[in-house]
Short mmCIF file of C-alpha atoms and ligand atoms in Angstrom, two decimals:
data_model
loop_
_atom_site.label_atom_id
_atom_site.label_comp_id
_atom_site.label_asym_id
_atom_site.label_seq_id
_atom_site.Cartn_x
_atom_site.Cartn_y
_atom_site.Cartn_z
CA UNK A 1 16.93 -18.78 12.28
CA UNK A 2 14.00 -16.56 13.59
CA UNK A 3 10.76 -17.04 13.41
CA UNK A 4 7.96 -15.49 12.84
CA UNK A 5 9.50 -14.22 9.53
CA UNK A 6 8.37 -12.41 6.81
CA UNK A 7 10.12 -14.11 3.66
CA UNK A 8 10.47 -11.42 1.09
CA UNK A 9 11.17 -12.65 -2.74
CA UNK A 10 12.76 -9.86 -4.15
CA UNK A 11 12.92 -11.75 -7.85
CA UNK A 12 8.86 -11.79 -8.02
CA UNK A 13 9.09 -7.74 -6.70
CA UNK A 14 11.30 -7.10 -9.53
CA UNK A 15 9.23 -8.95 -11.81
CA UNK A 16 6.12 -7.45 -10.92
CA UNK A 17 7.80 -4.12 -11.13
CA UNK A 18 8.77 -4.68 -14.88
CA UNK A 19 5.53 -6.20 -15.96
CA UNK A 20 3.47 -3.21 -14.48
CA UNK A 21 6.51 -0.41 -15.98
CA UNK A 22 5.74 -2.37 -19.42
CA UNK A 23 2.11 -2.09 -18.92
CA UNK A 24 1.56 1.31 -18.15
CA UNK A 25 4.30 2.86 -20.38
CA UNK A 26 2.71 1.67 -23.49
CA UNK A 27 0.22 4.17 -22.32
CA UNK A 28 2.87 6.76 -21.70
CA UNK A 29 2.19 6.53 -17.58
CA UNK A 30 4.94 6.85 -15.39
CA UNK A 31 4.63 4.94 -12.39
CA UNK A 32 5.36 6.10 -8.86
CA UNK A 33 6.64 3.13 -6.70
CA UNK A 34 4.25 3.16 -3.63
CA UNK A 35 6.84 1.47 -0.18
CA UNK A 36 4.55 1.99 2.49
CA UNK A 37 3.23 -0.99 2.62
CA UNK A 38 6.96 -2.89 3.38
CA UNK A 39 8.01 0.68 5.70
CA UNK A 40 10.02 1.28 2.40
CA UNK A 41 12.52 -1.58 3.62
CA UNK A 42 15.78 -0.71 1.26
CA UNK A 43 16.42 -3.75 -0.17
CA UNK A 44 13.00 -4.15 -1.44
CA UNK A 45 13.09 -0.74 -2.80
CA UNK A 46 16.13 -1.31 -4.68
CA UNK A 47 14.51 -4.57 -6.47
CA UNK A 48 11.76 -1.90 -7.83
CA UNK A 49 14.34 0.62 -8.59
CA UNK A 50 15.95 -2.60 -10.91
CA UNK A 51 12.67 -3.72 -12.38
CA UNK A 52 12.40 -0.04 -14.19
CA UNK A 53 10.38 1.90 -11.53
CA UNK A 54 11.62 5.99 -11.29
CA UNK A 55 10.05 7.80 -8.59
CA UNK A 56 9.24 6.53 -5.18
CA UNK A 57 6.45 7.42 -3.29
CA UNK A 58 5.45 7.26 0.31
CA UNK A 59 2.78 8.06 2.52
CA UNK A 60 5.30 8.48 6.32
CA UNK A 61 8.18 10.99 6.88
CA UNK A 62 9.99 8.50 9.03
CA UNK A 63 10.81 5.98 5.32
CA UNK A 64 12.22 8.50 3.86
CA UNK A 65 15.04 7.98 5.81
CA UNK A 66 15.24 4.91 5.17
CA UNK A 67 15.95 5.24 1.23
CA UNK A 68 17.51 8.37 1.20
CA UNK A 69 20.52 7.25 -0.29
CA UNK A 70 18.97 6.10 -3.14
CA UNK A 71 18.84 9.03 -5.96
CA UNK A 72 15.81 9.04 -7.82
CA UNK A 73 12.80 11.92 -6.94
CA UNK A 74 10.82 11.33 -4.24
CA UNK A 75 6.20 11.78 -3.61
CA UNK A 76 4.95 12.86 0.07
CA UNK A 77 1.75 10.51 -0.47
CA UNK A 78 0.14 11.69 2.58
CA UNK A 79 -0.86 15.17 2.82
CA UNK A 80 2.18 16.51 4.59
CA UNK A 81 1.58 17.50 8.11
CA UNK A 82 2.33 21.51 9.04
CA UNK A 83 4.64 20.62 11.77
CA UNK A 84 6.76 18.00 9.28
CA UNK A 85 7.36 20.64 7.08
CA UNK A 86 10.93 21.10 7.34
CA UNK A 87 11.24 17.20 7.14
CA UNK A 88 8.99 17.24 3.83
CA UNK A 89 11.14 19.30 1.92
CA UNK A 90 14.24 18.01 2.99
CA UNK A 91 13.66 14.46 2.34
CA UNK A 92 11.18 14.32 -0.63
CA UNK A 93 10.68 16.56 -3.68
CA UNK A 94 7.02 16.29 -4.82
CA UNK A 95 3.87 16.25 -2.05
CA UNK A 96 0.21 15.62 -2.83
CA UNK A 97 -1.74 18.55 -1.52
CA UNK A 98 -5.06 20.30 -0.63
CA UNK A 99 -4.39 22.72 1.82
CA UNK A 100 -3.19 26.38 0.87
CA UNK A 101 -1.93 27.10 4.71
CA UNK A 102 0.04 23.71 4.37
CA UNK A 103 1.46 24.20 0.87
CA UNK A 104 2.50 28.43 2.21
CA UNK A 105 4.45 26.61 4.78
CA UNK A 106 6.17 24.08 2.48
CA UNK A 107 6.79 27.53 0.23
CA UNK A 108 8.57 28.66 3.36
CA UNK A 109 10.44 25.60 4.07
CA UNK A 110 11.70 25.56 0.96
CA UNK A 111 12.91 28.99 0.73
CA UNK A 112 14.88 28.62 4.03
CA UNK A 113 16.66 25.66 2.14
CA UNK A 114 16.62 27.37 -1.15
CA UNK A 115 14.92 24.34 -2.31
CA UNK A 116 11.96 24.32 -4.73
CA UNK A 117 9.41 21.80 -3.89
CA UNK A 118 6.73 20.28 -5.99
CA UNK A 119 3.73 20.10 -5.66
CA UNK A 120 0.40 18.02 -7.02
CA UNK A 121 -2.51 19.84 -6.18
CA UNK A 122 -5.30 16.92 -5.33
CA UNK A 123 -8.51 16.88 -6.42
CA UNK A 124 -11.64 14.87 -4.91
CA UNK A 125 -13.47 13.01 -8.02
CA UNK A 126 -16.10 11.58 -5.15
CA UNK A 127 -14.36 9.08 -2.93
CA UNK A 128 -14.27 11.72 -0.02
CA UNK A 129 -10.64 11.06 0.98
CA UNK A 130 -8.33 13.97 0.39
CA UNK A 131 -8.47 16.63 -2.37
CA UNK A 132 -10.41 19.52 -2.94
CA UNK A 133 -14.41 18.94 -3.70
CA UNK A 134 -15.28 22.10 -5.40
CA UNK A 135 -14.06 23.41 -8.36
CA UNK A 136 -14.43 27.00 -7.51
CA UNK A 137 -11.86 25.64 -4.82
CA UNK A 138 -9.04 24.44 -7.18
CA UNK A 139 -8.95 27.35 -9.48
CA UNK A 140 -8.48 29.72 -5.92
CA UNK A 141 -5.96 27.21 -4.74
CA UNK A 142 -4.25 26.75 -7.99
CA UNK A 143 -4.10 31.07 -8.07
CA UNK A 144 -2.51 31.30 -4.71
CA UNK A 145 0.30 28.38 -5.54
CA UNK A 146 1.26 30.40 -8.32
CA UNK A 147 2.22 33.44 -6.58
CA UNK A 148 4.61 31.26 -3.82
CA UNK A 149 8.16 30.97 -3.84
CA UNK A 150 10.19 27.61 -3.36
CA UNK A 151 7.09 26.18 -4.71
CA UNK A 152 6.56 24.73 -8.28
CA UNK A 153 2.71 23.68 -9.11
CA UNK A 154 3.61 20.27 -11.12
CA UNK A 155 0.31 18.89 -11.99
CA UNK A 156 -3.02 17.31 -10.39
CA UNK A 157 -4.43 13.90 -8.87
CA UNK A 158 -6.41 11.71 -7.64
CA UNK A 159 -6.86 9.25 -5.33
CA UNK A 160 -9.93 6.61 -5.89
CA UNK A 161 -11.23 3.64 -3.84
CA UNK A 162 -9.59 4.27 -0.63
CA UNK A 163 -12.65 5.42 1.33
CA UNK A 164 -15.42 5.55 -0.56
CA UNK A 165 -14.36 2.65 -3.25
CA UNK A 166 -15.64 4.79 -5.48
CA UNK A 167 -14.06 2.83 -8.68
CA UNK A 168 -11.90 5.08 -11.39
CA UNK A 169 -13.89 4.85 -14.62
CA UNK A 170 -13.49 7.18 -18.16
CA UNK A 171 -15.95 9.39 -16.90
CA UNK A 172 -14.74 10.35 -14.03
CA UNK A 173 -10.86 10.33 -14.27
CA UNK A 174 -11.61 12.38 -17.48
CA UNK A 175 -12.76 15.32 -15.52
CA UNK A 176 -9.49 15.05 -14.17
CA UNK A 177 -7.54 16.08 -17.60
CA UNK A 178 -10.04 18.12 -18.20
CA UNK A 179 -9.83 20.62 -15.56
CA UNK A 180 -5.58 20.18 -16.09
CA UNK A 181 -6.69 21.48 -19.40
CA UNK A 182 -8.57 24.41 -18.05
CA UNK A 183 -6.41 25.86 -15.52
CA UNK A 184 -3.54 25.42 -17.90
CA UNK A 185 -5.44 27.72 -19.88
CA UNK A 186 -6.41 30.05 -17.95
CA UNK A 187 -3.46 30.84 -15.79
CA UNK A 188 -0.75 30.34 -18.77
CA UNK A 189 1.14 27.40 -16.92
CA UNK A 190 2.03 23.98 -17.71
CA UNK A 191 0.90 21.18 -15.60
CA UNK A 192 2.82 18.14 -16.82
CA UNK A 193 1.57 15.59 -14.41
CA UNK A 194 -1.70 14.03 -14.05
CA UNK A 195 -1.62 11.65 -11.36
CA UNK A 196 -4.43 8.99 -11.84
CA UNK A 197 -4.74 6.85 -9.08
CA UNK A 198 -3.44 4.02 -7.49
CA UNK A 199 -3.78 0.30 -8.40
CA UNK A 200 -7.80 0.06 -8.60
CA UNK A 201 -6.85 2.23 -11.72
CA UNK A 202 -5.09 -0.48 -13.37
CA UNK A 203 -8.18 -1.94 -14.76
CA UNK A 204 -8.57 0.81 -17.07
CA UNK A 205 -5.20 0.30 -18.65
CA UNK A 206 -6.17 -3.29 -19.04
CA UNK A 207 -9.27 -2.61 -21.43
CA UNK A 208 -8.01 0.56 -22.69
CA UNK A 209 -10.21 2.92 -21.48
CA UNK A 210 -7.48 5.22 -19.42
CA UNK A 211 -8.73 9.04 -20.65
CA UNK A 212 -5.59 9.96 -22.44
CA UNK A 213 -3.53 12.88 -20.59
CA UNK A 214 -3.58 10.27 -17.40
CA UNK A 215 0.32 9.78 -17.43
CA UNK A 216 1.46 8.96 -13.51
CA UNK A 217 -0.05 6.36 -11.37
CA UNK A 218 0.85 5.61 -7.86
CA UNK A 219 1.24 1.72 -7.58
CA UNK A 220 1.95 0.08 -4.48
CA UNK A 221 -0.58 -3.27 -4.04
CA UNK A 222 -0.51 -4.35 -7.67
CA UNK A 223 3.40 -4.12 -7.61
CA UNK A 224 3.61 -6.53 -3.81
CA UNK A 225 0.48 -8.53 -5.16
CA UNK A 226 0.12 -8.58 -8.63
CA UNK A 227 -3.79 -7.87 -8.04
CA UNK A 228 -5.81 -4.42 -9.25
CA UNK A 229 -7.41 -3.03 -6.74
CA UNK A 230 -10.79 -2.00 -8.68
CA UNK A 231 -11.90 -5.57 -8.62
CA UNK A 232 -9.65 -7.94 -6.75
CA UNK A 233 -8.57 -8.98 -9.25
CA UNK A 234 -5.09 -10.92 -10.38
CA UNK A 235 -2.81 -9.80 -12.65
CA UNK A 236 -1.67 -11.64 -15.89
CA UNK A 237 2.15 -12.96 -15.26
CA UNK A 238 2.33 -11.24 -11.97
CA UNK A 239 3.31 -13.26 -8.20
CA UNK A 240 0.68 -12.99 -5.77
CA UNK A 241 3.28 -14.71 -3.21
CA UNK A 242 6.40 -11.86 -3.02
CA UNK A 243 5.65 -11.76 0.55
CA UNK A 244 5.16 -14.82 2.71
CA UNK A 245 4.89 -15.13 6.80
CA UNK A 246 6.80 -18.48 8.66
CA UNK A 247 5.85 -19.37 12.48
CA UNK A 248 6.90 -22.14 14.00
CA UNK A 249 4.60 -24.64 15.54
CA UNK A 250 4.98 -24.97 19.41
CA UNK A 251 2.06 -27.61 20.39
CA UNK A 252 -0.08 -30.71 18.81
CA UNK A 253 -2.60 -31.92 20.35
CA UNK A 254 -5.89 -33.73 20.18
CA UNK A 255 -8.83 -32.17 21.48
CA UNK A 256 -12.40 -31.27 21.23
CA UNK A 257 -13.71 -28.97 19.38
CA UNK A 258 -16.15 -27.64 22.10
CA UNK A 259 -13.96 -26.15 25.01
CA UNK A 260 -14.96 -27.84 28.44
CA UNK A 261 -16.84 -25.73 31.18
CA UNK A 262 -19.01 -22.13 31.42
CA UNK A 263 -18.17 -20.65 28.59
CA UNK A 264 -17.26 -16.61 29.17
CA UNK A 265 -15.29 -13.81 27.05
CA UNK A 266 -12.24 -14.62 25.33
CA UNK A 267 -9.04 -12.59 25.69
CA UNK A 268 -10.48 -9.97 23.21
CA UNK A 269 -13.82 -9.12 25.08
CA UNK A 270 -15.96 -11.41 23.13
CA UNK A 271 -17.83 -14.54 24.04
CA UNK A 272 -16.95 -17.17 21.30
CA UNK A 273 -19.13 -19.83 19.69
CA UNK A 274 -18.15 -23.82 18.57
CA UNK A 275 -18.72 -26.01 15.67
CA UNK A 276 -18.86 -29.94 17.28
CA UNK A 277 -17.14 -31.98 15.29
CA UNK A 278 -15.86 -33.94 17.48
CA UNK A 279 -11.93 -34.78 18.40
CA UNK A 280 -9.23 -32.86 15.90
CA UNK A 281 -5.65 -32.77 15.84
CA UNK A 282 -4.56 -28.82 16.61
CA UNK A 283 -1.82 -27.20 16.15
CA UNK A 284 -0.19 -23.58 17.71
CA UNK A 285 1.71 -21.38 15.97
CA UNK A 286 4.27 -18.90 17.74
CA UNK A 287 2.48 -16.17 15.96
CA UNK A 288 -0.81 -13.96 17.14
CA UNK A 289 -2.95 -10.88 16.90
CA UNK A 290 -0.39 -8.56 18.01
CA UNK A 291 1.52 -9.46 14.80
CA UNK A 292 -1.11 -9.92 12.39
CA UNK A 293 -4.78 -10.47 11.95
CA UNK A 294 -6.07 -14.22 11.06
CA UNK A 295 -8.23 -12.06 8.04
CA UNK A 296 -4.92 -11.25 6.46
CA UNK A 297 -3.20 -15.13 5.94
CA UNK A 298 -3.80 -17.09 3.39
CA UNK A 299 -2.87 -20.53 4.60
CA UNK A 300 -0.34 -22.19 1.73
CA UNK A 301 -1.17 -26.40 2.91
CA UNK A 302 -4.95 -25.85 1.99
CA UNK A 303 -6.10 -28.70 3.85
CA UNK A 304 -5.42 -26.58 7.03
CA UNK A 305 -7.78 -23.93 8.51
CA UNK A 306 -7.34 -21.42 11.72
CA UNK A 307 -9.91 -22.04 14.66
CA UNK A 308 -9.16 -18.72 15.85
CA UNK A 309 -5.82 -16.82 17.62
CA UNK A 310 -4.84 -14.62 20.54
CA UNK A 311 -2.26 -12.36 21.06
CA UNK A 312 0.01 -14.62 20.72
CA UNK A 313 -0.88 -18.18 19.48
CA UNK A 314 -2.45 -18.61 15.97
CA UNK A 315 -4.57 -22.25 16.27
CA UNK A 316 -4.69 -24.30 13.39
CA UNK A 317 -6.81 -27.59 12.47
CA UNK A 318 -4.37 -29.93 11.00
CA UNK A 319 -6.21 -33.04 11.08
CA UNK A 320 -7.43 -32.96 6.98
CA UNK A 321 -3.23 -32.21 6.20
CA UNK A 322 -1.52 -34.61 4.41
CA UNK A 323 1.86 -32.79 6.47
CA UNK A 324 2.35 -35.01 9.31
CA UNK A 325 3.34 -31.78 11.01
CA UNK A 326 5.71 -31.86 14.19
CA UNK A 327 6.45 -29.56 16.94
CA UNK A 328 8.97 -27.42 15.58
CA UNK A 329 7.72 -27.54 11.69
CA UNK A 330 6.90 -24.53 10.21
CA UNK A 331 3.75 -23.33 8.68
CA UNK A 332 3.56 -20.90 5.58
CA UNK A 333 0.74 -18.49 4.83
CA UNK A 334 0.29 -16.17 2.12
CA UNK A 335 -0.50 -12.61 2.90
CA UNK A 336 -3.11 -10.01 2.09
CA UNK A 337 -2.14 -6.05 1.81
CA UNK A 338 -3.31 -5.70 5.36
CA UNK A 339 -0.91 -8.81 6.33
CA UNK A 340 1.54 -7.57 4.38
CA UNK A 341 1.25 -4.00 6.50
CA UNK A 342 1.30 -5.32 9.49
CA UNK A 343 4.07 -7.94 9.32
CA UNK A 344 6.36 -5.82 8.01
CA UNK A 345 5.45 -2.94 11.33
CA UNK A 346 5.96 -5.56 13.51
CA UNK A 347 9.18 -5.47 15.42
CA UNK A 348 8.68 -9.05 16.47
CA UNK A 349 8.81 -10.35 12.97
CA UNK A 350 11.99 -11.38 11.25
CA UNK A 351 12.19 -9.83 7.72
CA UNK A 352 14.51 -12.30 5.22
CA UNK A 353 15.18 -11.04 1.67
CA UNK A 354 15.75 -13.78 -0.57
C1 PLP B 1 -1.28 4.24 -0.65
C2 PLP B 1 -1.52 5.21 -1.71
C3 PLP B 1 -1.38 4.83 -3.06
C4 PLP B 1 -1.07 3.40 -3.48
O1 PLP B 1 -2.23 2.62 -3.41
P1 PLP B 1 -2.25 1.08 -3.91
O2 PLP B 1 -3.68 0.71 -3.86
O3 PLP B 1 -1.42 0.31 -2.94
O4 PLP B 1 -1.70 1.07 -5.27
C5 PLP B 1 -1.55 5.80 -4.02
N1 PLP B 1 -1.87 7.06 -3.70
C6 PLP B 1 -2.03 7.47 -2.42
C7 PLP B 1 -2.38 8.90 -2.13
C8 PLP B 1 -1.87 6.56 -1.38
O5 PLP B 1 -2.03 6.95 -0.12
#
């Protein structure tokens, strides 16, 4: 076996993917699986395929062709760049947009192919990521989409809470549906998607207050961690533990808690500071910065806590455990979105399906 390892349960994945398809289509809301946060790893994205979920989104080229075997229609997340274009069109069928020169490229692309690809114009409700800010803006936009070929204007979104955590409330996801309502009007189209959000717009579904015409969301924390994103916080009958990280421990010791001598920068340009409490039992763990950061563990034996970590090394405090841990034992930590990012990037990290 190989360690460090990222342990992936792909029951709890397909249970979280049912409960959240449950939740949201009582509401009529589709949701778009979100895999960037596991580099769309197949087998994972087969589990959410089981547990009801019908379109797949993703923010990087690169994972598309990872799951392009697996027929079901596919989201650009990330506005697509103008040099990918070829790529976007080949390998996914819907892109979020803002950018008229972008999407007249993609209309290009797709003629070559004689492909038509869709597109969901996005819209900035205030949290000053992507989408277009002024209104005068969208209605100019959506009149030049209309006239391209190999192009098919599909609805409007949103994202919320990703820069400015500007949180998704009735108010303001309701100018969302409607403006939908208005442009449908006045340029005599349909737009049958209104794209919502991500998981800080769970919340709303939760106490009913989603502005009706909302029907897509794009879901990928609440799906890996059972947690909207609004709030932090967890959701009913969900796991919070589908993805856990194993390293191995490689030295115990006894030792101060002050180091000994001048005390300078650590490996990482900063000059530390020590709590004194006296002699504690320590532990490494084959596991460091380059893999993850300590912010994004959640230690599983709770009687454990890190000290600090390098590159390489992870160090723990053992001496409250009730483990009598040994060189060799392995340690389990539960990980946040960030964790779960960068474990799965990691080339140096095992990743077990079970
Ligand atoms: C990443 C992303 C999502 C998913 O966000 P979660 O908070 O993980 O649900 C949705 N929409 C866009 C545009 C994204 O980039």
């Amino acid at each position: 076996m190989t360690y460090p390892r990222v342990e992936i349960s792909l029951d709890k994945i397909e249970h979280n993917s049912r409960k959240l398809v449950a939740m949201c289509s009582k509401h009529d809301i589709t949701i778009v699986g979100v895999t960037k946060v596991f580099c769309a790893y197949p087998e994972v994205v087969k589990v959410m395929v089981k547990g009801g979920i019908s379109v797949l989104a993703d923010s990087r080229i690169e994972n598309f062709e990872k799951i392009k075997d697996i027929d079901l229609p596919k989201l650009l997340l990330r506005l697509p760049m103008i040099s990918q274009a070829k790529k976007v069109v080949e390998l996914t069928d819907i892109s979020l947009n803002s950018e008229i020169n972008a999407i007249r490229t993609l209309s290009e692309a797709a003629s070559n192919i004689n492909k038509v690809h869709k597109i969901i114009l996005m819209v900035d409700l205030g949290d000053l990521r992507e989408g277009i800010f002024e209104e005068k803006e969208v209605f100019e936009t959506v009149e030049e989409i209309i006239k391209l070929n190999g192009i098919e204007l599909v609805g409007i979104g949103t994202n919320l809470t990703c820069y400015g955590g500007v949180i998704p409330r009735y108010e303001n996801l309701g100018k969302l549906t409607d403006l939908k309502n208005r442009l449908e009007e006045k340029y005599d189209i349909n737009l049958n998607i209104v794209s919502g959000g991500n998981s800080s717009s769970i919340h709303l579904i939760q106490s009913g207050k989603i502005p009706e015409g909302i029907n897509q969301l794009r879901l990928g924390e609440s799906i890996v961690l059972g947690r909207e994103t609004a709030f932090g916080e967890n959701i009913e009958d969900t796991y919070d533990d589908c993805f856990k990280l194993i390293a191995e421990i490689v030295e115990i010791k006894e030792k101060p808690s002050i180091p000994i001598g001048e005390i300078g920068m650590n490996a990482f340009g900063k000059v530390p500071t020590f709590d004194d409490k006296g002699i504690r039992r320590r532990a490494i763990c084959a596991v460091g910065k380059q893999d993850i950061d300590i912010d994004d563990v959640i230690l599983e034996d709770k009687n454990v806590s890190i000290l600090g970590a390098s590159s390489d090394h992870f160090i723990l405090d053992i001496t409250e455990s009730n483990n009598e841990y040994k060189v060799g034992d392995k340690v389990s930590f539960k990980l946040t979105y960030g964790g779960i990012l960068s474990t799965m990037t990691s080339e140096y990290i095992e990743k077990i399906c079970k």
